[in-house]
Short mmCIF file of C-alpha atoms and ligand atoms in Angstrom, two decimals:
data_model
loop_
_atom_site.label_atom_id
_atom_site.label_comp_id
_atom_site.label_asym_id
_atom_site.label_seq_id
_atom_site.Cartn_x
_atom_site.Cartn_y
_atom_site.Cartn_z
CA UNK D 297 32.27 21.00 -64.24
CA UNK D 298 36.17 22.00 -64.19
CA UNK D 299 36.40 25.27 -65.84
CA UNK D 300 38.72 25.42 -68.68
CA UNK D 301 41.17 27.82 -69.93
CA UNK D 302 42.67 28.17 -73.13
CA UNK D 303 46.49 28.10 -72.96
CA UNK D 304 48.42 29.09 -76.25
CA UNK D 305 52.22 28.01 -76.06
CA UNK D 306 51.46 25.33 -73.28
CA UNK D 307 53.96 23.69 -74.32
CA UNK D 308 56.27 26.05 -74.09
CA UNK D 309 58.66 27.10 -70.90
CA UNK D 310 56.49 29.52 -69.33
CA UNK D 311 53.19 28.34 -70.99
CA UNK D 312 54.06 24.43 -69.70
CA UNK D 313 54.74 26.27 -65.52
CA UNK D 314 51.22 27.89 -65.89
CA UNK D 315 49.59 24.78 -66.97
CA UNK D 316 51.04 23.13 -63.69
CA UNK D 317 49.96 25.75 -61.83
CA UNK D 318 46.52 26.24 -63.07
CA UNK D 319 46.18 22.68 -63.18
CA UNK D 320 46.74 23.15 -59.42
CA UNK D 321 44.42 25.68 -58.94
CA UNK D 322 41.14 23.62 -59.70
CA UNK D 323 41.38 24.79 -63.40
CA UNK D 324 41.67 22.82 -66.68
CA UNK D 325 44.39 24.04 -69.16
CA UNK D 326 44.13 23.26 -72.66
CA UNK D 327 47.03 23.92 -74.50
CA UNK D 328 47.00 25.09 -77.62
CA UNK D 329 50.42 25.07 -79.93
CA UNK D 330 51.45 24.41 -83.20
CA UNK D 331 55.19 23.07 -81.54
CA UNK D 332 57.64 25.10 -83.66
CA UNK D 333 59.54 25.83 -80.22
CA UNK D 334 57.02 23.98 -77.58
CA UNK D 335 57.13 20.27 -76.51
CA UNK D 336 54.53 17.49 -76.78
CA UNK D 337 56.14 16.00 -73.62
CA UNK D 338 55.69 19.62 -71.72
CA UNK D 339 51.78 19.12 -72.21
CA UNK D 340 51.46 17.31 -68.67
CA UNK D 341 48.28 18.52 -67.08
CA UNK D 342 45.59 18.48 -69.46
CA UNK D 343 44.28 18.29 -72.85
CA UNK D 344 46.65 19.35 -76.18
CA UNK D 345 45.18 20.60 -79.51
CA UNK D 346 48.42 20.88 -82.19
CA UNK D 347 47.73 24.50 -83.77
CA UNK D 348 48.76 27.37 -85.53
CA UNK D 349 47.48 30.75 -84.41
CA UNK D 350 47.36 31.75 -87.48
CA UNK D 351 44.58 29.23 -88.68
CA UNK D 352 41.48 30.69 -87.72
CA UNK D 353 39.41 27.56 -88.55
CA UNK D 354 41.19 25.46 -86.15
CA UNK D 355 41.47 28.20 -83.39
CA UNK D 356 37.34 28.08 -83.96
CA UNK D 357 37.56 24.90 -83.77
CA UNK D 358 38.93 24.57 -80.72
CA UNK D 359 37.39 27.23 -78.76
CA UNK D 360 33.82 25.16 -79.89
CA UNK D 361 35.67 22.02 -78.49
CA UNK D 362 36.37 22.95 -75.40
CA UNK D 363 34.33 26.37 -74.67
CA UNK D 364 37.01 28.00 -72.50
CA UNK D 365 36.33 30.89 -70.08
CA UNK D 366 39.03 32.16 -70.36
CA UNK D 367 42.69 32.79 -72.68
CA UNK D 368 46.20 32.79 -71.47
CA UNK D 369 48.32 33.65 -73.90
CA UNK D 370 52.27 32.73 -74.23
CA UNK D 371 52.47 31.75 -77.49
CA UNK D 372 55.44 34.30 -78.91
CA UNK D 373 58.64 34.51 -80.57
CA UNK D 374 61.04 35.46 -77.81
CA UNK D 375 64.63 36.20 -78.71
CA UNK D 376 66.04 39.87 -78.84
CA UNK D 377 69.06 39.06 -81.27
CA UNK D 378 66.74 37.17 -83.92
CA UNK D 379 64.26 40.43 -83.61
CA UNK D 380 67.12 42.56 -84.41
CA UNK D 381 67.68 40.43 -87.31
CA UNK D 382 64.48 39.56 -88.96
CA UNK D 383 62.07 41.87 -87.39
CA UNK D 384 59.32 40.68 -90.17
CA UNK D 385 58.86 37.70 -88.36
CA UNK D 386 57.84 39.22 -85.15
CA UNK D 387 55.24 41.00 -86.65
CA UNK D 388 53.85 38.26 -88.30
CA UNK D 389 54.42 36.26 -85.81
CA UNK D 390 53.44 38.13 -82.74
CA UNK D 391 50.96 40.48 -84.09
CA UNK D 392 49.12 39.03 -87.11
CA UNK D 393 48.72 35.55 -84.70
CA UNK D 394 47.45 37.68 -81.56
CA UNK D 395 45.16 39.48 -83.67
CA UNK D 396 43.55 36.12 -85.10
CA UNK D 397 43.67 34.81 -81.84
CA UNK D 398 41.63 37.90 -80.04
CA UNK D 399 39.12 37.92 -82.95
CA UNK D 400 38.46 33.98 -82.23
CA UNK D 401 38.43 34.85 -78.73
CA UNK D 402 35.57 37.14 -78.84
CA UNK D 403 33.80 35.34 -81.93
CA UNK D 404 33.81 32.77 -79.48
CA UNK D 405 32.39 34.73 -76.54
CA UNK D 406 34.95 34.84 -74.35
CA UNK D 407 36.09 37.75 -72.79
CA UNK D 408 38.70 37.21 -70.10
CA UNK D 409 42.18 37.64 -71.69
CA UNK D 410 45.59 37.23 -69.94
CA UNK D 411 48.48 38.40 -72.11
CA UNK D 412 52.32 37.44 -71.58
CA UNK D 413 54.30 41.01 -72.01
CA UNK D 414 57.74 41.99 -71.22
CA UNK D 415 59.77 44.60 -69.90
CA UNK D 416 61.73 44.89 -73.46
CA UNK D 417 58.36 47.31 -74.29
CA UNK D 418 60.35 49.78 -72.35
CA UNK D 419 63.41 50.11 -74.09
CA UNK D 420 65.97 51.83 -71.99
CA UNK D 421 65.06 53.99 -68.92
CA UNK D 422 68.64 54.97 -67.53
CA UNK D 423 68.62 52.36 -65.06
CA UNK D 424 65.35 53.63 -63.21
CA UNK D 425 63.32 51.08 -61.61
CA UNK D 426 60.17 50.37 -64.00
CA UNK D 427 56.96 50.28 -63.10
CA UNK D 428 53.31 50.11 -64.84
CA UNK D 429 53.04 53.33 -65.68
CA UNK D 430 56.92 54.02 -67.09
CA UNK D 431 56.58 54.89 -70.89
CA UNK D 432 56.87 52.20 -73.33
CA UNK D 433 59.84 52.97 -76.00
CA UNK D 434 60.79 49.12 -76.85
CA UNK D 435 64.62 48.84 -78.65
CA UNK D 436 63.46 45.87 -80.97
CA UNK D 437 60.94 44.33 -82.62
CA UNK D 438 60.40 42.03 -79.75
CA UNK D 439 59.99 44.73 -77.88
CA UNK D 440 57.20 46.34 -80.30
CA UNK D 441 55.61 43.55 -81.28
CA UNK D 442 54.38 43.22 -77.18
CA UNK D 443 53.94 46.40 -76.89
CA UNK D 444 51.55 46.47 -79.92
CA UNK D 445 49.27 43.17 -78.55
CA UNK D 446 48.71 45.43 -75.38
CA UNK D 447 47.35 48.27 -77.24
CA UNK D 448 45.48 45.81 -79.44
CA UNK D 449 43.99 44.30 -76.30
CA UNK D 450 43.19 47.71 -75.07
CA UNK D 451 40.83 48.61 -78.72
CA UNK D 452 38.92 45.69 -78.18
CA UNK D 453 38.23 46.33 -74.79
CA UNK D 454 36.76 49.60 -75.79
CA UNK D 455 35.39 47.55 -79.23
CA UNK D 456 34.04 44.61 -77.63
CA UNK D 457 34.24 44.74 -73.68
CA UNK D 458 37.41 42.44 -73.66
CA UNK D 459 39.06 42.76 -70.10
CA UNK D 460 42.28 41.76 -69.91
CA UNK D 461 45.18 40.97 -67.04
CA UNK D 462 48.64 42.19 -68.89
CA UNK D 463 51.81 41.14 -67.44
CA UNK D 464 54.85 42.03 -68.02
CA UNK D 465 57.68 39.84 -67.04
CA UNK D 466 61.10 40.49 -66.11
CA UNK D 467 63.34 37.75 -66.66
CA UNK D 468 62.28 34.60 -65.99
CA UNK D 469 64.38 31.67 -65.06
CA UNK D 470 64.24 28.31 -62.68
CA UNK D 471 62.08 25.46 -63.22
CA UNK D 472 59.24 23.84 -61.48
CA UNK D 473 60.83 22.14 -58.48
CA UNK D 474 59.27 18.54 -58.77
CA UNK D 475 61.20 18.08 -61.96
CA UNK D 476 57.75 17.58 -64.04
CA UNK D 477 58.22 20.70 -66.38
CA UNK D 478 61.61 23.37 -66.89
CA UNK D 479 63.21 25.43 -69.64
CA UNK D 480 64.59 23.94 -72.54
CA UNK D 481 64.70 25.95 -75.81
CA UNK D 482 66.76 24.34 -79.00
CA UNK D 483 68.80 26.71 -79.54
CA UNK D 484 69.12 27.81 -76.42
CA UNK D 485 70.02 31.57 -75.99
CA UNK D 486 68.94 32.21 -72.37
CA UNK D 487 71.81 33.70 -70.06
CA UNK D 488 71.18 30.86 -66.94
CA UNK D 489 70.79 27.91 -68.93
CA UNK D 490 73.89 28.61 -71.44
CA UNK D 491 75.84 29.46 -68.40
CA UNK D 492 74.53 25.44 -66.71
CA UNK D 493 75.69 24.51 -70.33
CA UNK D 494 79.33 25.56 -69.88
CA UNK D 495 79.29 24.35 -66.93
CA UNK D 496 78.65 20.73 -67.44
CA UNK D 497 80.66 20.82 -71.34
CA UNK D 498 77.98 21.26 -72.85
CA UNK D 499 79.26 24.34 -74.43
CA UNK D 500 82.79 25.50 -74.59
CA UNK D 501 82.10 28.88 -72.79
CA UNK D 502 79.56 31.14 -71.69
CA UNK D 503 79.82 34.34 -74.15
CA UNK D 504 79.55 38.18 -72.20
CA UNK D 505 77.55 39.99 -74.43
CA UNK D 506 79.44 43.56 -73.40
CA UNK D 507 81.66 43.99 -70.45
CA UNK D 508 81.64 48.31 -71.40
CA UNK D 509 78.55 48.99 -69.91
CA UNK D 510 77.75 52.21 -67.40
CA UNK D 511 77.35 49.48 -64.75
CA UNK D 512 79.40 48.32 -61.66
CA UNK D 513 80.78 45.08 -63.29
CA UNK D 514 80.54 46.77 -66.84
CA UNK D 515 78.27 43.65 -67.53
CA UNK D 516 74.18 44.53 -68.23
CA UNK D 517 71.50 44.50 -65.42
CA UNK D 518 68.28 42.26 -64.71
CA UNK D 519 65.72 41.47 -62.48
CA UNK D 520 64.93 37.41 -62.86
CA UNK D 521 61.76 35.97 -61.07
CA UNK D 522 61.22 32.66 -60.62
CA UNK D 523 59.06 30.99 -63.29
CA UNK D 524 56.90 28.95 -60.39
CA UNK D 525 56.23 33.03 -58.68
CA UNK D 526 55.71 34.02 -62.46
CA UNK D 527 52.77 31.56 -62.98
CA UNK D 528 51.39 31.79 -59.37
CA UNK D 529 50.71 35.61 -60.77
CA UNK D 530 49.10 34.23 -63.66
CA UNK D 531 46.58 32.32 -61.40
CA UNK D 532 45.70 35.34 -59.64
CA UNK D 533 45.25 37.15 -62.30
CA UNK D 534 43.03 34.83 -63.94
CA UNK D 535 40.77 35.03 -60.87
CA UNK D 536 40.71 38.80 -60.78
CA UNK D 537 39.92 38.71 -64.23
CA UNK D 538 37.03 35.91 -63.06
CA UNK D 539 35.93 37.56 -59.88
CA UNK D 540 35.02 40.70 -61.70
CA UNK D 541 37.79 43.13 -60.58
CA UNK D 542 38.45 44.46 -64.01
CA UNK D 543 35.34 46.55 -65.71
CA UNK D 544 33.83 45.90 -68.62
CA UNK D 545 36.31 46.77 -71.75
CA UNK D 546 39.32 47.15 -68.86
CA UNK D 547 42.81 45.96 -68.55
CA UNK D 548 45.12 45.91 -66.11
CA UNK D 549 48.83 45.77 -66.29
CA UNK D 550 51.21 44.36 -63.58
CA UNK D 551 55.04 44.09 -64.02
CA UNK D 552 56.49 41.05 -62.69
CA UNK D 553 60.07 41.35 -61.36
CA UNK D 554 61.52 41.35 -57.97
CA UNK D 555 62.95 44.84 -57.72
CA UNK D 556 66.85 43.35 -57.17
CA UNK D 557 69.14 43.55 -60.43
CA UNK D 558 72.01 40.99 -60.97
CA UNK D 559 74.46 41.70 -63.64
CA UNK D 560 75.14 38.75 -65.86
CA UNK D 561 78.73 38.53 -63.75
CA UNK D 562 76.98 38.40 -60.60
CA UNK D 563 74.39 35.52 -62.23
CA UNK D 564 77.60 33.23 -62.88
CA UNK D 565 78.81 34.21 -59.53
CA UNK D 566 75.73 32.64 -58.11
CA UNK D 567 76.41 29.85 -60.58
CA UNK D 568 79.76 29.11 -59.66
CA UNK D 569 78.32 28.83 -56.18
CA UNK D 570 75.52 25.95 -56.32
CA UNK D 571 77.07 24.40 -58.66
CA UNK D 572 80.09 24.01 -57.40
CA UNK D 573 81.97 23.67 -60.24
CA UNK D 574 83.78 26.69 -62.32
CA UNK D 575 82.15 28.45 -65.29
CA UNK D 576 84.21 29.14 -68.08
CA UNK D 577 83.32 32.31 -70.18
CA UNK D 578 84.68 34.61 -72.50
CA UNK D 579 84.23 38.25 -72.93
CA UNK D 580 82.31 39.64 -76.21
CA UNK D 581 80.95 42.39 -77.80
CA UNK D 582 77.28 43.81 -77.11
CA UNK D 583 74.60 42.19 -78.39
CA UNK D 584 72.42 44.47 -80.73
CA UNK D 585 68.60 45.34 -78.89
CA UNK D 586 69.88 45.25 -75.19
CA UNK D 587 69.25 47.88 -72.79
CA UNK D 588 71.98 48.16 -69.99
CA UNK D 589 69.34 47.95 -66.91
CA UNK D 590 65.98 46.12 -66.00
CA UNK D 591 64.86 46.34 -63.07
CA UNK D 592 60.85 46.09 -61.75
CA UNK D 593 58.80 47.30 -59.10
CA UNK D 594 56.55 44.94 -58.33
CA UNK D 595 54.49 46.36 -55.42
CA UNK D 596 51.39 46.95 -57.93
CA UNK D 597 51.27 43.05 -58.26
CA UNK D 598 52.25 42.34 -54.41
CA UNK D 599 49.30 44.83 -53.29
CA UNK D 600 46.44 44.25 -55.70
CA UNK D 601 46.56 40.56 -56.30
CA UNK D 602 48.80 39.62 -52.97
CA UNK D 603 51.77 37.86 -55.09
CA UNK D 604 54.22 36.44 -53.36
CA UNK D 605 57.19 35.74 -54.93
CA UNK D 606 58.51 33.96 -52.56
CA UNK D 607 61.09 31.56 -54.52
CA UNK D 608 62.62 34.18 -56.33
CA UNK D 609 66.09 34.10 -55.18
CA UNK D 610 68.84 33.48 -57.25
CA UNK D 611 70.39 31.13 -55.19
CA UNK D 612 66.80 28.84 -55.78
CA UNK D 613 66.62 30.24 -59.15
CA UNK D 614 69.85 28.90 -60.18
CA UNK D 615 69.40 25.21 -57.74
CA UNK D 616 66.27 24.27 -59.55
CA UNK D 617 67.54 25.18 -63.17
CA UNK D 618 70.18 23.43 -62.26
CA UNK D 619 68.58 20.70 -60.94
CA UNK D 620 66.23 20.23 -64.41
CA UNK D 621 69.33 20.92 -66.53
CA UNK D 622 71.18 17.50 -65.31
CA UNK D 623 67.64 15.42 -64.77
CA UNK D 624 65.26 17.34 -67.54
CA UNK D 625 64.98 17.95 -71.15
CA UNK D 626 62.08 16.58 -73.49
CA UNK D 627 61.79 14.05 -76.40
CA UNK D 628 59.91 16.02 -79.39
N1 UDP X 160 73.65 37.25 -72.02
C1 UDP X 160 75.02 37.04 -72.13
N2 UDP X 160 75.44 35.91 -72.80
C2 UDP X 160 74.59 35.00 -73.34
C3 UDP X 160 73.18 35.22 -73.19
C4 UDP X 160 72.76 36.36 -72.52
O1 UDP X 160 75.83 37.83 -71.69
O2 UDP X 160 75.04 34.03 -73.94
C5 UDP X 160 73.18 38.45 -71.32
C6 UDP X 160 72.30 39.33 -72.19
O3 UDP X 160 73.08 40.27 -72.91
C7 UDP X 160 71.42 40.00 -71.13
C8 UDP X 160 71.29 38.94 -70.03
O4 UDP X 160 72.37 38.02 -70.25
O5 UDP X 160 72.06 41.12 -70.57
C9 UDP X 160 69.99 38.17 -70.11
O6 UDP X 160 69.80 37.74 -71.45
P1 UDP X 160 68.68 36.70 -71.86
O7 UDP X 160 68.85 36.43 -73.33
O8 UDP X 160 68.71 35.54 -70.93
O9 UDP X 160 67.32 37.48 -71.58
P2 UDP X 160 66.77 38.89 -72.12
O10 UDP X 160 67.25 39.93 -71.15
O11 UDP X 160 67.26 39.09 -73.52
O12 UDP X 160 65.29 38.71 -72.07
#
């Protein structure tokens, strides 16, 4: 019998590229989301229960449904500049609903957890390159709210023998490459697919946010991975998770960048370039919650699971974004 796995925020960007992908891999995603930023027409490769992570009946529900080995778990508020602003909800939101969700997990019996984390837990390093074991002091909400589901993953590992696979991702951008599934947030505040919006009229202008910065350009730094690399690390993980490599009560964290920064002058550079077309932007100030570098090593991820992140270029980055932006986009 296919094995399934429990996918909150399937429907979502990333959640949608690791249904593909596990889809792929012999295993069957079910996607759980209550659509409040996800996509019915994202949920391509297997079964979709509508949700809210916050009601513990039907998260029961489901897990009795479908008995999942294991949970992946997207499901998140996402945006720096709305966690500067309302910080309440990313508690709620990210912590209250990863809590429910980790109790239903292990009511449930399950006990292999992979967790979507970031590199805003770190908060700003001075432009060092990050790795697992850099300290975690997280400049927003967003930031904290992640960095509180990892240590909540961690107690009931000691609690309850949860293991867990954390990752946490750089910035993530591109789309899957047969056009099935991409990135498409309403509103959209992602730096590559704002910039493909000015490009084509669908916006004005890209907006800078901060051209002062102690970098080269003056513009801030980032280290983007390709979201089809992203979920390939997902797979993996999911299989060391399955295969036994984490003990009893573990975790295991792996940071998911490429160890190359592009400023956000250098992404519209690369813009300008496979697109073809000019990108018009205007300077502004800072946006509140951003460090001025992020950059990964990734050689944990490379050496212990044997990731490959092959397509994570910004040239292909940029080509298959761009690619989705003028083909993609889903009816709710
Ligand atoms: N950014 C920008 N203009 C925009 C959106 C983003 O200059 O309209 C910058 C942002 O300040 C950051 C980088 O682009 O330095 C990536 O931002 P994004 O929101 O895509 O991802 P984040 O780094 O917040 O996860």
């Amino acid at each position: 019998m296919t094995q399934k796995v429990l996918v909150t925020g399937g429907a979502g960007y990333i959640g949608a590229h690791a249904c593909k992908a596990l889809r792929g891999a012999g295993f069957e995603p079910v996607t759980y989301d209550n659509l409040c930023t996800g996509w019915r027409d994202a949920v391509k490769f297997g079964p979709f229960e509508q949700g809210d992570l916050m009601d513990r009946a039907r998260l029961d529900e489901v897990f009795a449904i479908h008995k999942p080995i294991a949970v992946m778990h997207f499901a998140a508020l996402s945006q720096v500049g709305e966690a500067m602003r309302e910080p309440g909800k990313y508690w709620r939101g990210n912590v209250s609903a990863s809590l429910n969700l980790i109790e239903a997990t292990l009511a449930a019996g399950v006990k292999n957890f992979v967790f979507s984390s970031t590199c805003a837990t770190y908060g700003d390093h001075d432009g060092v390159v990050l790795d697992e074991n850099t300290p975690q002091t997280p400049l927003n909400a967003y930031g904290a709210s992640k960095r509180a589901i990892e240590d909540m993953l961690k107690d009931f590992g000691a609690s309850d023998g949860l293991k867990s696979v954390i990752f946490r991702y750089f910035n993530v951008a591109g789309a899957d490459p047969d056009g099935e599934v991409g990135e498409f947030h309403q509103p959209e505040t992602h730096l590559i697919p704002l910039i493909l919006d000015a490009v084509d009229g669908k916006r004005a202008a890209l907006t800078i946010y901060g051209t002062d910065y102690p970098t080269p350009d003056g513009t801030c730094i980032r280290d983007y991975v390709h979201v089809m690399d992203l979920v390939d690390a997902h797979v993996l993980g999911l299989r060391h998770l399955l295969n036994g490599k984490v003990a009893d009560g573990g975790h295991e964290v792996f940071c998911l960048g490429t160890g190359n920064g592009f400023s956000v002058r250098e992404v519209v550079a690369e813009a300008r370039h496979v697109t073809n077309r000019p990108v018009p932007m205007v300077d502004g100030p800072r946006r509140g919650g951003d460090a001025v570098k992020l950059v990964s090593g990734s050689e944990k991820a490379i050496s212990v699971l044997g990731w490959n992140p092959a397509r994570s270029t910004m040239q292909q980055m940029v080509a298959d974004a761009w690619r989705w932006h003028q083909n993609g986009g889903y009816a709710r």
